[in-house]
């Protein structure tokens, strides 16, 4: 039987490298609560991402949720339905109201031309997502935000290491949140980071992730526990040493896919953006059933029969998910809804070999009419 190819596979350092990294945790007996590894990882990530300030959290979701809380927002947040459910949950769980804006058909990111029509007197912020590693139209979004005095918080879960016009992607907007989940380009097993421009809000986030504790006798805000522990930070220190090499390996896999799938009628490859240094986080393809000869779901099944596990990412469209569909009509964002039925993310990870890619593409070509 042919080996399974899963949609993703975590990047990890050599076993010995991690063991070496965690040795001093046994000496210090400092396992969590902003220890030495935590501090060191913050410094190294600031340098790598080209940002002045950064805080670490248990996961990317808590980064989003606590960033919104730290910014003291209330009212409506304009966001995209074409994302992982976490983006929307972070808004809703803060008592804020998501307002869905449709996406640009080329980049799958929020369409800036459709934002202004959604602004009301209750709008407080825009929360776009750099989806699949594609960079949002940051200039247009920030011009709108400035004009209407709105905050911009980017869900940057997919764009670790991406640069726009030579600048680290985390330096755009009022805040950006990264995910360091095991499946992401850079991982700390579970983890996340928040980059908040306003120092006061950043300070608030630092306390919010530790129950809102101000000092040993004062607790002045209501926060959960969302601190990154030392073992996760140690994994981050190791993975960061190799991340450029991992991205280069992803690029080789992406180049191979592009070559193999270049002229397949009815299958559209992800866009390549000018001025963007990409990270090859995902490999989405858009299937037009009439021209391809089979729909996305059928192609996904055929791949599964060949022991290849692609993912319908993102399906369902967030405003069509059970927990939101009673309050929203997914038809209001027709492109996002349509694409949620047409996009398939193919396996993509650093250790995906060119032979694997050719095996995947052979199945796809076989399905093509
Ligand atoms: C992974 C992801 C998150 C959540 O990150 P976790 O670290 O898993 O909590 C949020 N938004 C998007 C777009 C993601 O892909």
Coordinates of C-alpha atoms and ligand atoms in Angstrom, one line a residue:
X1 CA 0.0 0.0 0.0
X2 CA 1.2 3.5 -0.8
X3 CA 2.1 5.6 2.3
X4 CA -0.4 8.2 3.5
X5 CA 0.4 11.8 2.6
X6 CA -1.3 14.0 5.2
X7 CA -2.2 17.7 4.6
X8 CA 0.4 18.8 7.0
X9 CA 3.3 17.6 9.1
X10 CA 4.9 19.5 11.9
X11 CA 8.4 20.9 11.6
X12 CA 10.7 19.7 14.5
X13 CA 14.3 20.1 15.5
X14 CA 16.5 17.1 16.0
X15 CA 15.6 15.3 19.2
X16 CA 19.1 16.0 20.7
X17 CA 18.8 19.7 19.9
X18 CA 15.6 20.0 21.9
X19 CA 16.9 17.9 24.8
X20 CA 20.0 20.2 25.0
X21 CA 17.7 23.3 24.9
X22 CA 15.5 22.1 27.8
X23 CA 18.4 21.0 30.1
X24 CA 18.6 24.3 32.0
X25 CA 14.9 24.1 32.8
X26 CA 15.9 21.2 35.2
X27 CA 18.4 23.5 36.9
X28 CA 16.1 26.5 37.3
X29 CA 12.9 24.6 38.1
X30 CA 11.2 27.6 36.4
X31 CA 8.6 25.9 34.2
X32 CA 6.3 28.8 33.2
X33 CA 5.4 32.4 34.2
X34 CA 7.6 34.4 31.9
X35 CA 10.9 32.5 32.4
X36 CA 14.2 32.7 30.7
X37 CA 13.2 30.8 27.5
X38 CA 10.1 32.9 27.2
X39 CA 12.1 36.1 27.4
X40 CA 14.8 34.8 25.0
X41 CA 12.2 33.7 22.4
X42 CA 10.6 37.2 22.6
X43 CA 13.9 38.8 21.8
X44 CA 14.7 36.4 19.0
X45 CA 11.2 36.8 17.4
X46 CA 11.4 40.6 17.5
X47 CA 14.6 40.5 15.6
X48 CA 13.3 37.8 13.1
X49 CA 10.0 39.5 12.5
X50 CA 11.3 43.0 12.4
X51 CA 9.0 44.3 15.1
X52 CA 9.7 46.5 18.1
X53 CA 7.3 44.8 20.6
X54 CA 5.9 41.3 20.9
X55 CA 4.2 39.2 23.5
X56 CA 3.9 35.4 23.7
X57 CA 0.7 33.5 24.5
X58 CA -0.5 29.9 24.9
X59 CA -1.9 29.9 21.3
X60 CA -2.9 32.1 18.4
X61 CA -6.5 32.2 19.4
X62 CA -5.7 33.7 22.8
X63 CA -3.5 36.3 21.0
X64 CA -6.5 37.4 19.0
X65 CA -9.0 37.3 21.9
X66 CA -6.8 39.1 24.3
X67 CA -5.6 41.7 21.8
X68 CA -9.2 42.7 21.2
X69 CA -9.7 42.9 24.9
X70 CA -6.5 44.9 25.5
X71 CA -7.6 47.4 22.9
X72 CA -10.8 48.1 25.0
X73 CA -13.1 47.8 21.9
X74 CA -16.9 47.7 21.8
X75 CA -19.4 47.5 19.0
X76 CA -19.0 46.0 15.5
X77 CA -15.9 44.6 13.9
X78 CA -15.7 44.2 10.2
X79 CA -14.0 40.9 9.3
X80 CA -13.9 38.1 6.7
X81 CA -16.0 35.0 6.6
X82 CA -13.3 33.2 4.6
X83 CA -11.0 32.2 7.6
X84 CA -10.6 29.7 10.3
X85 CA -13.4 30.0 12.8
X86 CA -11.0 31.3 15.5
X87 CA -10.9 34.8 14.0
X88 CA -14.7 35.2 14.4
X89 CA -14.9 33.5 17.8
X90 CA -12.3 35.9 19.1
X91 CA -14.6 38.8 18.2
X92 CA -17.8 37.2 19.5
X93 CA -16.2 36.0 22.7
X94 CA -15.3 39.6 23.5
X95 CA -18.9 40.6 23.3
X96 CA -18.2 42.3 19.9
X97 CA -20.4 41.8 16.8
X98 CA -18.7 40.5 13.7
X99 CA -19.8 42.1 10.4
X100 CA -18.8 40.1 7.4
X101 CA -17.1 41.7 4.4
X102 CA -16.7 39.7 1.1
X103 CA -13.3 38.7 -0.2
X104 CA -11.2 39.6 -3.2
X105 CA -11.4 36.9 -5.8
X106 CA -7.7 36.8 -6.5
X107 CA -6.1 37.0 -3.1
X108 CA -9.0 35.5 -1.0
X109 CA -8.4 38.3 1.5
X110 CA -10.9 41.0 2.6
X111 CA -12.0 43.1 -0.4
X112 CA -11.2 46.8 0.6
X113 CA -13.7 48.1 -1.9
X114 CA -16.5 46.5 0.1
X115 CA -15.5 47.7 3.6
X116 CA -16.9 51.3 3.6
X117 CA -20.5 50.2 2.8
X118 CA -20.4 48.1 6.1
X119 CA -19.3 50.9 8.4
X120 CA -21.9 52.2 10.9
X121 CA -21.6 54.4 13.9
X122 CA -21.0 51.2 16.0
X123 CA -18.0 50.1 14.0
X124 CA -14.8 50.1 16.1
X125 CA -12.3 48.0 14.1
X126 CA -11.4 46.0 11.0
X127 CA -10.1 42.5 11.5
X128 CA -8.7 41.1 8.2
X129 CA -6.8 37.8 7.7
X130 CA -3.7 37.3 5.6
X131 CA -5.2 34.1 4.4
X132 CA -2.9 31.2 3.2
X133 CA 0.0 33.6 3.5
X134 CA -1.5 36.1 1.0
X135 CA -1.0 39.6 2.1
X136 CA -4.1 41.8 2.5
X137 CA -4.3 45.2 0.7
X138 CA -2.8 46.8 3.8
X139 CA -2.5 50.2 2.2
X140 CA -6.2 50.5 1.2
X141 CA -7.3 49.0 4.6
X142 CA -5.3 51.4 6.6
X143 CA -6.5 54.4 4.5
X144 CA -10.1 53.4 5.3
X145 CA -9.3 52.9 9.0
X146 CA -7.6 56.3 9.2
X147 CA -10.5 58.0 7.5
X148 CA -13.1 56.5 9.9
X149 CA -10.9 56.3 13.0
X150 CA -11.0 52.5 13.3
X151 CA -8.5 50.1 14.7
X152 CA -7.0 47.4 12.4
X153 CA -6.1 44.0 13.9
X154 CA -4.6 41.5 11.5
X155 CA -5.0 37.8 12.0
X156 CA -1.5 36.9 10.9
X157 CA -1.7 33.2 11.8
X158 CA -0.7 32.2 8.2
X159 CA 2.1 34.8 7.5
X160 CA 5.0 33.9 9.8
X161 CA 8.2 35.3 8.1
X162 CA 6.3 37.0 5.3
X163 CA 7.5 40.5 4.2
X164 CA 5.7 43.2 2.3
X165 CA 7.9 45.7 0.5
X166 CA 10.8 44.4 2.6
X167 CA 8.9 45.1 5.9
X168 CA 7.9 42.4 8.4
X169 CA 4.2 41.7 8.0
X170 CA 3.7 42.0 11.8
X171 CA 4.5 45.7 11.7
X172 CA 1.3 46.7 9.9
X173 CA -1.9 47.9 11.5
X174 CA -2.6 48.5 15.2
X175 CA -2.0 44.9 16.0
X176 CA -1.1 41.6 14.4
X177 CA -1.5 38.1 15.9
X178 CA 0.5 35.0 14.9
X179 CA -0.2 31.4 15.6
X180 CA 2.6 29.0 16.5
X181 CA 0.4 25.9 16.4
X182 CA 2.0 22.6 15.5
X183 CA 0.6 22.8 12.0
X184 CA 1.9 26.3 11.2
X185 CA 5.1 27.4 9.3
X186 CA 6.8 28.1 12.7
X187 CA 5.6 26.2 15.8
X188 CA 6.1 26.2 19.5
X189 CA 3.9 23.0 19.8
X190 CA 1.0 25.3 20.8
X191 CA 1.6 29.0 21.0
X192 CA 1.0 32.4 19.6
X193 CA 2.2 36.0 19.6
X194 CA 0.6 39.4 19.7
X195 CA 2.2 42.5 18.4
X196 CA 0.4 45.6 19.6
X197 CA 1.6 49.1 18.6
X198 CA 0.1 51.1 21.5
X199 CA 2.4 50.5 24.5
X200 CA -0.4 50.9 27.0
X201 CA -2.6 48.3 25.3
X202 CA 0.5 46.0 25.0
X203 CA 1.1 46.4 28.8
X204 CA -2.6 45.5 29.4
X205 CA -2.2 42.3 27.3
X206 CA 0.8 41.3 29.3
X207 CA -1.3 41.4 32.5
X208 CA -4.4 40.0 30.9
X209 CA -2.6 36.8 30.0
X210 CA -1.9 36.3 33.7
X211 CA -5.4 36.8 35.1
X212 CA -5.1 40.6 35.0
X213 CA -2.7 40.6 37.9
X214 CA -1.1 44.0 38.3
X215 CA 1.2 43.3 41.3
X216 CA 1.1 41.0 44.3
X217 CA -1.8 42.9 45.9
X218 CA -3.7 44.4 42.9
X219 CA -5.8 42.8 40.1
X220 CA -7.3 45.5 38.0
X221 CA -8.6 43.7 35.0
X222 CA -10.3 40.4 34.2
X223 CA -8.1 38.0 32.3
X224 CA -7.7 34.3 31.7
X225 CA -4.5 32.3 31.9
X226 CA -2.7 32.4 28.6
X227 CA 1.0 32.3 29.3
X228 CA 3.4 30.4 27.2
X229 CA 5.3 27.8 29.2
X230 CA 9.1 27.2 29.0
X231 CA 8.9 23.9 27.1
X232 CA 6.9 25.5 24.3
X233 CA 9.3 28.5 24.3
X234 CA 12.3 26.0 24.1
X235 CA 10.7 24.3 21.1
X236 CA 10.3 27.8 19.5
X237 CA 14.0 28.6 20.1
X238 CA 15.0 25.4 18.3
X239 CA 12.5 25.7 15.5
X240 CA 13.5 29.4 14.8
X241 CA 17.1 28.2 14.1
X242 CA 15.7 26.2 11.2
X243 CA 12.7 28.1 9.9
X244 CA 14.5 29.7 6.9
X245 CA 15.5 26.2 5.7
X246 CA 12.0 24.9 6.3
X247 CA 10.5 27.7 4.2
X248 CA 13.1 27.0 1.4
X249 CA 11.9 23.4 1.4
X250 CA 8.3 24.5 1.2
X251 CA 9.2 26.7 -1.7
X252 CA 10.7 23.7 -3.6
X253 CA 7.5 21.7 -3.0
X254 CA 5.4 24.7 -4.2
X255 CA 7.5 25.2 -7.3
X256 CA 7.1 21.5 -8.1
X257 CA 3.3 21.8 -7.7
X258 CA 3.2 24.9 -9.9
X259 CA 5.1 23.2 -12.6
X260 CA 2.9 20.0 -12.5
X261 CA -0.4 21.8 -12.4
X262 CA 0.4 24.8 -14.5
X263 CA -2.0 24.5 -17.4
X264 CA -4.9 22.4 -16.0
X265 CA -8.1 23.9 -17.3
X266 CA -10.5 24.6 -14.4
X267 CA -7.8 24.5 -11.7
X268 CA -6.6 27.8 -10.5
X269 CA -3.3 28.2 -8.5
X270 CA -2.9 30.6 -5.6
X271 CA -1.9 34.2 -6.7
X272 CA 1.8 35.3 -6.6
X273 CA 1.9 38.8 -5.2
X274 CA 4.2 41.6 -6.2
X275 CA 6.3 43.1 -3.3
X276 CA 5.6 40.1 -1.1
X277 CA 8.3 37.7 0.2
X278 CA 6.1 34.6 0.7
X279 CA 6.3 31.7 3.2
X280 CA 4.5 29.0 1.2
X281 CA 2.3 28.2 4.2
X282 CA -0.5 26.5 2.2
X283 CA -1.1 25.3 -1.3
X284 CA -4.7 26.1 -2.1
X285 CA -6.2 25.3 -5.5
X286 CA -9.6 26.6 -6.8
X287 CA -11.6 24.0 -8.7
X288 CA -14.2 25.2 -11.2
X289 CA -16.3 22.0 -11.5
X290 CA -17.6 22.6 -15.1
X291 CA -14.2 23.2 -16.6
X292 CA -12.3 20.7 -14.4
X293 CA -14.8 18.0 -15.0
X294 CA -15.3 17.2 -11.3
X295 CA -16.1 19.2 -8.2
X296 CA -13.9 20.0 -5.2
X297 CA -15.5 17.4 -2.9
X298 CA -15.2 14.7 -5.6
X299 CA -11.6 15.5 -6.1
X300 CA -11.0 15.4 -2.4
X301 CA -12.5 11.9 -2.2
X302 CA -10.4 10.7 -5.2
X303 CA -7.3 11.9 -3.4
X304 CA -8.4 10.1 -0.3
X305 CA -8.8 6.9 -2.2
X306 CA -5.1 7.3 -3.2
X307 CA -4.2 7.8 0.5
X308 CA -3.7 11.6 0.0
X309 CA -5.4 13.8 2.5
X310 CA -6.2 17.3 1.3
X311 CA -8.3 19.6 3.3
X312 CA -11.5 21.7 2.5
X313 CA -9.9 24.7 4.1
X314 CA -12.1 26.9 4.6
X315 CA -15.3 25.0 4.7
X316 CA -17.9 25.9 5.8
X317 CA -17.7 29.6 5.2
X318 CA -17.8 31.1 8.8
X319 CA -21.2 32.8 8.3
X320 CA -22.7 29.4 7.2
X321 CA -21.3 27.5 10.3
X322 CA -24.0 26.3 12.6
X323 CA -23.0 28.6 15.5
X324 CA -23.4 31.7 13.3
X325 CA -25.9 30.8 10.5
X326 CA -28.9 31.8 12.5
X327 CA -27.6 35.4 12.7
X328 CA -26.1 35.7 9.2
X329 CA -26.9 35.1 5.6
X330 CA -23.8 33.6 3.8
X331 CA -25.4 34.8 0.5
X332 CA -24.3 38.3 1.6
X333 CA -20.7 37.3 0.9
X334 CA -21.2 35.5 -2.3
X335 CA -17.6 35.1 -3.3
X336 CA -16.5 33.7 0.1
X337 CA -19.5 31.3 0.0
X338 CA -18.8 30.2 -3.5
X339 CA -15.1 29.7 -2.8
X340 CA -15.8 27.7 0.4
X341 CA -17.2 25.1 -2.0
X342 CA -14.3 25.3 -4.5
X343 CA -11.0 25.6 -2.6
X344 CA -9.0 22.6 -1.7
X345 CA -5.7 23.0 0.2
X346 CA -3.3 20.3 -1.0
X347 CA -0.6 18.7 1.3
X348 CA 2.1 21.3 2.1
X349 CA 4.9 21.0 4.6
X350 CA 8.7 21.2 4.6
X351 CA 9.3 17.5 4.4
X352 CA 7.0 17.0 1.4
X353 CA 9.2 15.6 -1.3
X354 CA 9.0 16.3 -5.0
X355 CA 8.1 12.6 -5.5
X356 CA 5.2 13.1 -3.1
X357 CA 4.1 16.2 -5.1
X358 CA 4.3 14.4 -8.4
X359 CA 2.3 11.5 -6.9
X360 CA -0.4 14.0 -5.8
X361 CA -0.5 15.8 -9.1
X362 CA -0.7 12.5 -11.1
X363 CA -4.0 11.7 -9.2
X364 CA -5.3 15.3 -9.9
X365 CA -4.4 15.0 -13.6
X366 CA -6.1 11.7 -13.8
X367 CA -9.3 13.2 -12.4
X368 CA -9.2 16.1 -14.9
X369 CA -11.5 15.6 -17.8
Ligands
LIG1 C1 -4.4 28.6 13.3 C2 -5.3 29.8 13.2 C3 -5.7 30.5 14.3 C4 -5.7 30.0 15.7 O1 -4.4 29.7 16.1 P1 -4.2 28.6 17.3 O2 -2.7 28.8 17.6 O3 -4.5 27.3 16.7 O4 -5.0 29.0 18.4 C5 -6.4 31.7 14.1 N1 -6.6 32.1 12.8 C6 -6.2 31.5 11.7 C7 -6.5 32.0 10.4 C8 -5.6 30.3 11.9 O5 -5.2 29.6 10.8

